Tab-separated table of C-alpha atoms and ligand atoms in Angstrom:
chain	number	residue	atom	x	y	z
A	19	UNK	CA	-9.663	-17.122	-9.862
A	20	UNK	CA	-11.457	-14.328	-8.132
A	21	UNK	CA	-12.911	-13.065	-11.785
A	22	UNK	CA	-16.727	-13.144	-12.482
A	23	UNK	CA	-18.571	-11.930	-15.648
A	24	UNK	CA	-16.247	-13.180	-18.643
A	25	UNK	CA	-14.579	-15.979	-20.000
A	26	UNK	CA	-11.707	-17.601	-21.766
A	27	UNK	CA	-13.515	-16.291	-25.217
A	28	UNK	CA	-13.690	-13.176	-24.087
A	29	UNK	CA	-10.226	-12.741	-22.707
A	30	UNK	CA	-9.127	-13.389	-26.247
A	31	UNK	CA	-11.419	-11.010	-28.174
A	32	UNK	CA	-9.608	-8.932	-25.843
A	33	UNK	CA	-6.174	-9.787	-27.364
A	34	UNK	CA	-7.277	-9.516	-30.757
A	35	UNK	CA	-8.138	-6.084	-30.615
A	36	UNK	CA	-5.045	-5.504	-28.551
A	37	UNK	CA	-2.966	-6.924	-32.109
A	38	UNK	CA	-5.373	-5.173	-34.175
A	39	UNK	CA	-4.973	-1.679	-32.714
A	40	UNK	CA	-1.814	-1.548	-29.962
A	41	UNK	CA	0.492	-3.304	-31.912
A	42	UNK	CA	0.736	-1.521	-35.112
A	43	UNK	CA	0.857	1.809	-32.729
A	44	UNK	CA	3.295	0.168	-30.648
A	45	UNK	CA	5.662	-0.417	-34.101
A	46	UNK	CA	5.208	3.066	-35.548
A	47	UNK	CA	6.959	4.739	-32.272
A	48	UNK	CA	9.813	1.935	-32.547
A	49	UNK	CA	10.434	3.358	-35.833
A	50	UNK	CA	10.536	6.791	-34.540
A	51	UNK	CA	12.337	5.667	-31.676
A	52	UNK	CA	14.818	4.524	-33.834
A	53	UNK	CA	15.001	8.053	-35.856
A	54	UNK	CA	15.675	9.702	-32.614
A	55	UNK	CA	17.949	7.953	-30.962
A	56	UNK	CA	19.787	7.466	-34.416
A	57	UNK	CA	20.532	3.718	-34.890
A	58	UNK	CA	18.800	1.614	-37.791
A	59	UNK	CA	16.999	-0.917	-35.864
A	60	UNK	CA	15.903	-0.528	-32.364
A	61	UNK	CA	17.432	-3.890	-30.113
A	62	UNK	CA	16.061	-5.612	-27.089
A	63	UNK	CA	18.183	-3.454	-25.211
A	64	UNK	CA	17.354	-0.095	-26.324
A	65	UNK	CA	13.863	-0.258	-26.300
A	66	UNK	CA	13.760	1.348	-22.765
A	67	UNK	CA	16.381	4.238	-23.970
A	68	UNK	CA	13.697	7.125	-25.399
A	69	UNK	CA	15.837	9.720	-25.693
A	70	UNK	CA	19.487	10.335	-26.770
A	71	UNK	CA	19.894	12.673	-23.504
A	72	UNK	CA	18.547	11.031	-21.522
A	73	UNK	CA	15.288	9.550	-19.990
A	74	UNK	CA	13.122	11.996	-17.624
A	75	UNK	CA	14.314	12.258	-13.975
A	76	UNK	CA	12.803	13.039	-10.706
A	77	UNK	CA	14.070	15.938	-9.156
A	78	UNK	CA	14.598	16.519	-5.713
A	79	UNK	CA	15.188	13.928	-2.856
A	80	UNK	CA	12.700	11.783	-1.155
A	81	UNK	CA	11.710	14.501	1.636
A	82	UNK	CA	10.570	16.795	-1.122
A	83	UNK	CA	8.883	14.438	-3.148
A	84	UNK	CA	6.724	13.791	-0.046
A	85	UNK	CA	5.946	17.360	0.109
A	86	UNK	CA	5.277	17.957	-3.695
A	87	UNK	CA	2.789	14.685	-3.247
A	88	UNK	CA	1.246	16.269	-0.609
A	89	UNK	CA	0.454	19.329	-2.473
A	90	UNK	CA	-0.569	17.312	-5.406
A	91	UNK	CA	-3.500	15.426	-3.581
A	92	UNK	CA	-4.488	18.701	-1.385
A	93	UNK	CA	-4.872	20.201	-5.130
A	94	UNK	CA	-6.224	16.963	-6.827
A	95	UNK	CA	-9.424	17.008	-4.807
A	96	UNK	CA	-10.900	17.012	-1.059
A	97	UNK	CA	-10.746	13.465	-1.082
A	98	UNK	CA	-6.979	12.797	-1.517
A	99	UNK	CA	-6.026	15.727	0.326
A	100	UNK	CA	-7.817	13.970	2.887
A	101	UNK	CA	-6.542	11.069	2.327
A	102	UNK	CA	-2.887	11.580	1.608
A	103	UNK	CA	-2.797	13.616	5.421
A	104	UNK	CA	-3.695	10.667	6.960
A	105	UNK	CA	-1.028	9.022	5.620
A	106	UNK	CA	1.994	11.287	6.253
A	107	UNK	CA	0.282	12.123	9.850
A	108	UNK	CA	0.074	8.002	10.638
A	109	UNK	CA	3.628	7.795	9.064
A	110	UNK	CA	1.330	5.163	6.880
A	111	UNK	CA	4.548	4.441	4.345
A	112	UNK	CA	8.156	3.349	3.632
A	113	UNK	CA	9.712	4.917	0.434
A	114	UNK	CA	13.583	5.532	1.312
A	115	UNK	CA	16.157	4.056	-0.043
A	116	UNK	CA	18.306	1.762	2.504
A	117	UNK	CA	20.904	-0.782	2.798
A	118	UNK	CA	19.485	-3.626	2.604
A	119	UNK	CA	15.818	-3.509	1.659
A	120	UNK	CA	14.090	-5.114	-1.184
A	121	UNK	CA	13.342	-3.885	-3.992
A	122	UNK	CA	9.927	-3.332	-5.503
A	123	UNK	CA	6.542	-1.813	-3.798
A	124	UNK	CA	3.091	-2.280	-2.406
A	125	UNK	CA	0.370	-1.556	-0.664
A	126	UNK	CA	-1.076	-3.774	2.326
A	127	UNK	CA	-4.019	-3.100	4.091
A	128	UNK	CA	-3.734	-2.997	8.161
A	129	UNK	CA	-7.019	-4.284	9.543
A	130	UNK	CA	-6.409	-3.448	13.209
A	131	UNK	CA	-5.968	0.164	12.205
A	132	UNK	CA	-8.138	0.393	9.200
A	133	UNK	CA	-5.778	1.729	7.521
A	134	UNK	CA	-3.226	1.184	3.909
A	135	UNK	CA	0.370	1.135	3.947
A	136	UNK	CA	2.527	2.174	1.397
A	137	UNK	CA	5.996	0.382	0.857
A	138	UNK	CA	8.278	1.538	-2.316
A	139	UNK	CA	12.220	2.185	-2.660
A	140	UNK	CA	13.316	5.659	-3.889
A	141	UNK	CA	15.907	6.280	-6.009
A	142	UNK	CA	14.859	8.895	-8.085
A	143	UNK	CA	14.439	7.368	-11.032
A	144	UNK	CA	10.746	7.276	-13.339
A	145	UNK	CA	10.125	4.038	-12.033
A	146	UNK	CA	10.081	4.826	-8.605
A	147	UNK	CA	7.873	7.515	-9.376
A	148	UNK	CA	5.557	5.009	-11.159
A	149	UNK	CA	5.275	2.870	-8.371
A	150	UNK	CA	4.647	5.475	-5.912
A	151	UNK	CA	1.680	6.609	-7.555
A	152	UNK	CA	0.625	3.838	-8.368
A	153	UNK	CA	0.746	2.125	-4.992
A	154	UNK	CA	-1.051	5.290	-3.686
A	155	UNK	CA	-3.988	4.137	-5.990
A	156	UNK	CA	-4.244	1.127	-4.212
A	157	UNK	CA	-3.780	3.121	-0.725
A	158	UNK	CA	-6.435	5.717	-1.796
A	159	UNK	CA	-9.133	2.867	-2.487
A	160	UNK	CA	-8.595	1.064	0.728
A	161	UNK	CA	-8.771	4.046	2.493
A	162	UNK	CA	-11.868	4.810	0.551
A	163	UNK	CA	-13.159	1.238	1.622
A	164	UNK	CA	-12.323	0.942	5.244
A	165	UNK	CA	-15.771	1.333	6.659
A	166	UNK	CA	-17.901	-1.239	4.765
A	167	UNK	CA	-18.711	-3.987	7.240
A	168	UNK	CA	-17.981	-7.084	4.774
A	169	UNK	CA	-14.254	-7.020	4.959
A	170	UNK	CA	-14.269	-8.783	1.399
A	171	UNK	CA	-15.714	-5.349	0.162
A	172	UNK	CA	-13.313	-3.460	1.133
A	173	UNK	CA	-10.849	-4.604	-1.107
A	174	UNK	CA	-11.554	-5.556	-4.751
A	175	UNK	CA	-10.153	-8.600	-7.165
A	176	UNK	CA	-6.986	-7.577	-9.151
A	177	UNK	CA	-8.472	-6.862	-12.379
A	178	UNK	CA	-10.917	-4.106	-10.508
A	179	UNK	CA	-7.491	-2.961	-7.919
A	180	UNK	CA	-5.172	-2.015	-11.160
A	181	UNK	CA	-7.610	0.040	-12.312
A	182	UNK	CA	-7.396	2.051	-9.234
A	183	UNK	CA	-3.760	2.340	-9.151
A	184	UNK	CA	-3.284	2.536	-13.081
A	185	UNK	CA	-5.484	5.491	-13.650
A	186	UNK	CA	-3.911	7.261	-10.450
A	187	UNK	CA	-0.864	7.127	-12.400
A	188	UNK	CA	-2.817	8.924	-15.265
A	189	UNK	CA	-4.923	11.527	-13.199
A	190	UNK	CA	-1.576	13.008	-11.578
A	191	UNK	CA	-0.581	14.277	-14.919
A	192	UNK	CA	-1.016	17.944	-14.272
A	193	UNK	CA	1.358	17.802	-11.595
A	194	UNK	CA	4.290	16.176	-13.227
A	195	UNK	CA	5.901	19.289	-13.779
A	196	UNK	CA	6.483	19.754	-9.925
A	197	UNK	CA	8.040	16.693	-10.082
A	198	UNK	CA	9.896	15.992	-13.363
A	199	UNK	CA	10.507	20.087	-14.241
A	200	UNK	CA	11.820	20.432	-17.853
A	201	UNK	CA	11.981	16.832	-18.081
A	202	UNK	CA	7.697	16.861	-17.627
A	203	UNK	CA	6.759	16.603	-21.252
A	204	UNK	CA	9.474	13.565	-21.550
A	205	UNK	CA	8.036	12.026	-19.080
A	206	UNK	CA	4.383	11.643	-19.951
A	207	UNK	CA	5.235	10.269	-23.381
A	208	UNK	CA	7.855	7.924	-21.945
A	209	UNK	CA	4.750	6.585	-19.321
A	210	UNK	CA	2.539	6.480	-22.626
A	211	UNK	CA	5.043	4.764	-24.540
A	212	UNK	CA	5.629	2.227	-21.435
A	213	UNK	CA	1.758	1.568	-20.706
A	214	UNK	CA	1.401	0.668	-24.496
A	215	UNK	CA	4.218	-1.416	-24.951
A	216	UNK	CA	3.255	-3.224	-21.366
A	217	UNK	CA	-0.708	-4.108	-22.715
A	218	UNK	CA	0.880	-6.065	-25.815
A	219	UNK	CA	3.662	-7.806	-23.512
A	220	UNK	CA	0.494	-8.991	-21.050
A	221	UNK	CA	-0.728	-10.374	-24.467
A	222	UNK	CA	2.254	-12.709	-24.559
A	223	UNK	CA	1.818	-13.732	-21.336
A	224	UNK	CA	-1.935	-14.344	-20.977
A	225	UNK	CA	-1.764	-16.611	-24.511
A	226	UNK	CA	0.860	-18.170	-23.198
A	227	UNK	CA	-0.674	-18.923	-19.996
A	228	UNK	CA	-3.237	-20.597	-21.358
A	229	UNK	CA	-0.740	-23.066	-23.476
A	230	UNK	CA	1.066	-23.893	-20.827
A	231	UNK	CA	-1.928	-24.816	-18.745
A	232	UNK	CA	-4.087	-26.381	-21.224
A	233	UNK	CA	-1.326	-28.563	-22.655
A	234	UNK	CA	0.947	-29.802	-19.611
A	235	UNK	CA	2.863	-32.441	-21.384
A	236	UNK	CA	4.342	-29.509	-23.393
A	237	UNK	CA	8.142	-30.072	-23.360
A	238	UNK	CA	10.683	-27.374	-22.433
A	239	UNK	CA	11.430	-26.543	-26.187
A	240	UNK	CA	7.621	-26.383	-27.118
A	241	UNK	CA	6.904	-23.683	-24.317
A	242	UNK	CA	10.055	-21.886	-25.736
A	243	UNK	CA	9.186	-22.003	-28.995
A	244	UNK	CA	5.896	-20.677	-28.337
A	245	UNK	CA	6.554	-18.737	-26.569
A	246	UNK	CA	8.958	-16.462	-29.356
A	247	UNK	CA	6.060	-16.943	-31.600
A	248	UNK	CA	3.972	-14.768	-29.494
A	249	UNK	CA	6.657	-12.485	-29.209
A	250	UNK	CA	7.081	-12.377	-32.637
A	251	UNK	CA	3.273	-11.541	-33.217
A	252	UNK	CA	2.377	-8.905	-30.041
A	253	UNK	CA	6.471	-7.295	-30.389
A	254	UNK	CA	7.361	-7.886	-33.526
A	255	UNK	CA	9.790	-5.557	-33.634
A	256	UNK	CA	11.455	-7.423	-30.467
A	257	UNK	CA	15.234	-7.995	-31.935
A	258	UNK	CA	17.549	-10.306	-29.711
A	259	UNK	CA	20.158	-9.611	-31.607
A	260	UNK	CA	23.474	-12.277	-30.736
A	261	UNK	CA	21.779	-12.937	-27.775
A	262	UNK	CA	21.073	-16.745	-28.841
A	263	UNK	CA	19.109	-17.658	-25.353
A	264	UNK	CA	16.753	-15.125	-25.207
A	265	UNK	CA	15.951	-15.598	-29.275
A	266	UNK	CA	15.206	-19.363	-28.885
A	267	UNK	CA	12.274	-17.721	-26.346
A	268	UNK	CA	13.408	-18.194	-22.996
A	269	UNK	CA	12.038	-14.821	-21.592
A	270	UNK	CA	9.038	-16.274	-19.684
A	271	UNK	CA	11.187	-17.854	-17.273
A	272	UNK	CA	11.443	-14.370	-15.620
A	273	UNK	CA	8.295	-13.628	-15.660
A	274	UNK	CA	6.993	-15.565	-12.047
A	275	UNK	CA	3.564	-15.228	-12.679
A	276	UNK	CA	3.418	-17.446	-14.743
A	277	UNK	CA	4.390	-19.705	-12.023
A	278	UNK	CA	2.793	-18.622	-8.796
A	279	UNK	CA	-0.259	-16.618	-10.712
A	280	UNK	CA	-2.096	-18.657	-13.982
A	281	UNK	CA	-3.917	-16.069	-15.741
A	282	UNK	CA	-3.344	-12.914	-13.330
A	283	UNK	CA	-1.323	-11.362	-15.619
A	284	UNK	CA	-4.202	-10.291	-18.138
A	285	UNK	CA	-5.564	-8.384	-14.931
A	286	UNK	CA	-3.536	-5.607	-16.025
A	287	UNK	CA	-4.031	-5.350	-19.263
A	288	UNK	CA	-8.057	-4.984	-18.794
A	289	UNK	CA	-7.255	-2.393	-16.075
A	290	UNK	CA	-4.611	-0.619	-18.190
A	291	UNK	CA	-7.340	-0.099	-21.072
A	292	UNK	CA	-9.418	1.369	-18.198
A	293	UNK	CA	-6.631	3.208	-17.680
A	294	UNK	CA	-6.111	5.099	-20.673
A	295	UNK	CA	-10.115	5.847	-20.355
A	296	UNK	CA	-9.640	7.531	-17.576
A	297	UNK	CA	-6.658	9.774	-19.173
A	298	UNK	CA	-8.873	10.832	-22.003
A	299	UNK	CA	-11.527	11.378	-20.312
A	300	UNK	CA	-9.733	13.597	-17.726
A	301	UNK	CA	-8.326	15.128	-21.028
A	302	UNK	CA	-12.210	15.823	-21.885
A	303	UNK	CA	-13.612	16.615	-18.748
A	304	UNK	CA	-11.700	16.200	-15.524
A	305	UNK	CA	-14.376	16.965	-13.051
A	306	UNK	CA	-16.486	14.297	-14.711
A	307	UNK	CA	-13.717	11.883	-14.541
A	308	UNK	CA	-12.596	12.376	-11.310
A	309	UNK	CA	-16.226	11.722	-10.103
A	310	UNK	CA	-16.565	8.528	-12.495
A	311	UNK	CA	-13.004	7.808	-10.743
A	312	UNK	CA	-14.614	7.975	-7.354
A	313	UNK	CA	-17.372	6.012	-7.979
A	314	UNK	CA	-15.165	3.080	-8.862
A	315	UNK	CA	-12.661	3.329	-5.729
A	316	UNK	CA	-15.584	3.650	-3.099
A	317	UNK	CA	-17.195	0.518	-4.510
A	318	UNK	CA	-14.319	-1.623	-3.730
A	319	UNK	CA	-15.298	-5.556	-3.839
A	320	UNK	CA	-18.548	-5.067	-3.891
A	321	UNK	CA	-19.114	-5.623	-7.870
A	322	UNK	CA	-17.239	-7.473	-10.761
A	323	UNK	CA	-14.758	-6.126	-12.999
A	324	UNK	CA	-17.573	-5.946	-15.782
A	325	UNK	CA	-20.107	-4.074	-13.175
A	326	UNK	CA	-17.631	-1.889	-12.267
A	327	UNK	CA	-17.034	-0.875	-15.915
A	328	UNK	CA	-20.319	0.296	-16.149
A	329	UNK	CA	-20.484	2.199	-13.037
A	330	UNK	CA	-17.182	3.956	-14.118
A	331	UNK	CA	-18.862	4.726	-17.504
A	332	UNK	CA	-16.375	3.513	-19.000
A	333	UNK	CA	-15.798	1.753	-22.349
A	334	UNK	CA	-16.030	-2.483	-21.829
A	335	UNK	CA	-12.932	-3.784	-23.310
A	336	UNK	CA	-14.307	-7.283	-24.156
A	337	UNK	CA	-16.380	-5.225	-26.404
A	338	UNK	CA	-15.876	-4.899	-30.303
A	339	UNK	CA	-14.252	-1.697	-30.764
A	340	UNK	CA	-13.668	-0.394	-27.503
A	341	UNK	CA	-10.001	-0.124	-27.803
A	342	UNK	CA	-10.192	1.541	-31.631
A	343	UNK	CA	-11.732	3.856	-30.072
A	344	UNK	CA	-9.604	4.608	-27.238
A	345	UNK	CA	-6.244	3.760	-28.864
A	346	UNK	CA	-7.403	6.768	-31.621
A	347	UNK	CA	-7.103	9.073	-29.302
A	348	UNK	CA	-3.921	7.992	-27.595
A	349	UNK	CA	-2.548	7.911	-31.380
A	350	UNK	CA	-3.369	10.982	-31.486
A	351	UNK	CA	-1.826	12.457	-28.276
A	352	UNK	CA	1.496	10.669	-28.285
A	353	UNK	CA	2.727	11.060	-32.216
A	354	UNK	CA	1.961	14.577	-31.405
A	355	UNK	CA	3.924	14.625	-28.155
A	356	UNK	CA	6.474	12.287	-29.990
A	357	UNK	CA	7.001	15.398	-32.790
A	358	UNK	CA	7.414	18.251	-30.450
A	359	UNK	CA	10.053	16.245	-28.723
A	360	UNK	CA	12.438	15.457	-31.115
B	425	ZN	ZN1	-0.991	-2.633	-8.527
């Protein structure tokens, strides 16, 4: 599976400590979700409603968001100033909105021109932000990478790739006021609230994953089943209300990687922990995180997800208390934030 330097056991230690510390975190701002937005219980449906008024939204159309990104990586560091250039001057990406294209985004990797290319669909909405940062994450690395003569180096396995992308999403903070104006402070806890609720979801999926595969002869109703169980135990707060399909535990039918991808899902959630590092560490020190930041991108494939860990200096989340320690601080952070906006 592309993966080197942990296991099975491992992978679950992982989603232990993702129940022991996430989850409760994850049910405390449902409550308060619930308090702000008024209703008694918070349903299926309005758990991606944060705000009475409104969710944050993107100002400006897709011309100026190319122009505020360009400031933001000329300001960011020499690097992505650099690098984001190159990628307006080669015309290196497709975000607009048209008739007819898919949905979604990407990055691919050109070898003829050594070069990334960025694919997204704008419609001003946090999402498409998200992706577009994100997917520059990915660009930024390969562009990093271009020159190492292996050409399996110059791209890494998944689990090492999100990390590039999901802490790119985290190190543009300071500039989400250009972008999100008096809706900036909304935003952040929003993408908080999102990332958190996301690494106990990939915790459903992973432990599912490996029930489905271990035990083919499962029938339709087992999987179901089982699936709500894990639901019930990563989001317990998860209410289905009339909706008698999704409560028997049919969700995982939309979830295709499950299908086409056994056990790539859990890729994010190590990266995602990585992730949040890298936000309180920039918090802490930014210089010292961008640098750590750098180290990772530039090394591409050329080390495993647990080597690159180390090289990043950042915390192993396999490890026995890694993610206490980082979800304290994120506790921290987003109650606060959670406070000053209601
Ligand atoms: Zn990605």
């Amino acid at each position: 599976m592309n993966r080197i330097g942990y296991d099975k056991d491992m992978v679950a230690n992982f989603r232990k400590q993702v129940l022991e510390y996430i989850v409760p975190l994850n049910e405390q701002l449902i409550r308060r979700q619930a308090k702000r937005l008024g209703i008694k219980t918070v349903k299926y449906y309005d758990e991606p409603v944060h705000f009475l008024d409104g969710n944050a939204e993107l100002k400006g159309d897709v011309n100026s968001i190319i122009e505020k990104t360009l400031k933001m990586y000329k300001e960011l560091s020499y690097e992505t100033s650099e690098f984001f250039e190159y990628i307006v001057e080669k015309d290196l990406f497709d975000v607009e909105k048209r008739e007819g294209k898919e949905e979604g985004g990407f990055c691919e990797y050109i070898p003829k021109y050594n070069s990334p290319f960025i694919y997204s669909v704008y419609r001003g909405t946090i999402d498409d932000f998200n992706v577009f940062t994100h997917e520059a994450g990915h660009a930024f690395q390969k562009y990093l990478c271009a020159n190492y003569e292996i050409p399996e180096y110059c791209s890494s396995s998944e689990d090492i790739s999100e990390i590039h992308s999901m802490s790119m999403e985290f190190l543009t903070e300071p500039w989400i006021k250009d972008f999100f104006g008096y809706d900036a402070e909304k935003y952040k806890f929003s993408h908080m609230c999102n990332a958190l609720s996301l690494l106990a979801y990939i915790c459903v999926v992973d432990e599912f994953q490996h029930f489905a595969y271990e035990k083919p002869e499962a029938t339709y109703e087992e999987r179901n089943s089982f699936w709500r169980e894990l639901e019930k135990k990563y989001l317990p707060y998860r209410d289905y209300e009339e909706n008698t399909f999704l409560d028997k535990g049919t969700y995982w039918l939309r979830q295709s990687h499950i299908f086409w991808g056994p056990f790539y899902y859990i890729d994010y959630g190590l990266a995602q922990v990585a992730a949040f590092n890298f936000w309180y560490k920039a918090k802490e020190n930014r210089e010292e995180a961008w640098e750590d930041y750098m180290k990772v991108c530039k090394s591409g494939g050329s080390k495993s997800f647990v080597e690159v860990i180390k090289l990043g200096n950042l915390k192993n989340p396999f490890e026995e208390g890694s993610i206490k320690d980082i979800t304290q601080s994120i506790r921290e952070w987003v109650l606060g934030a959670e406070e000053e906006l209601r």
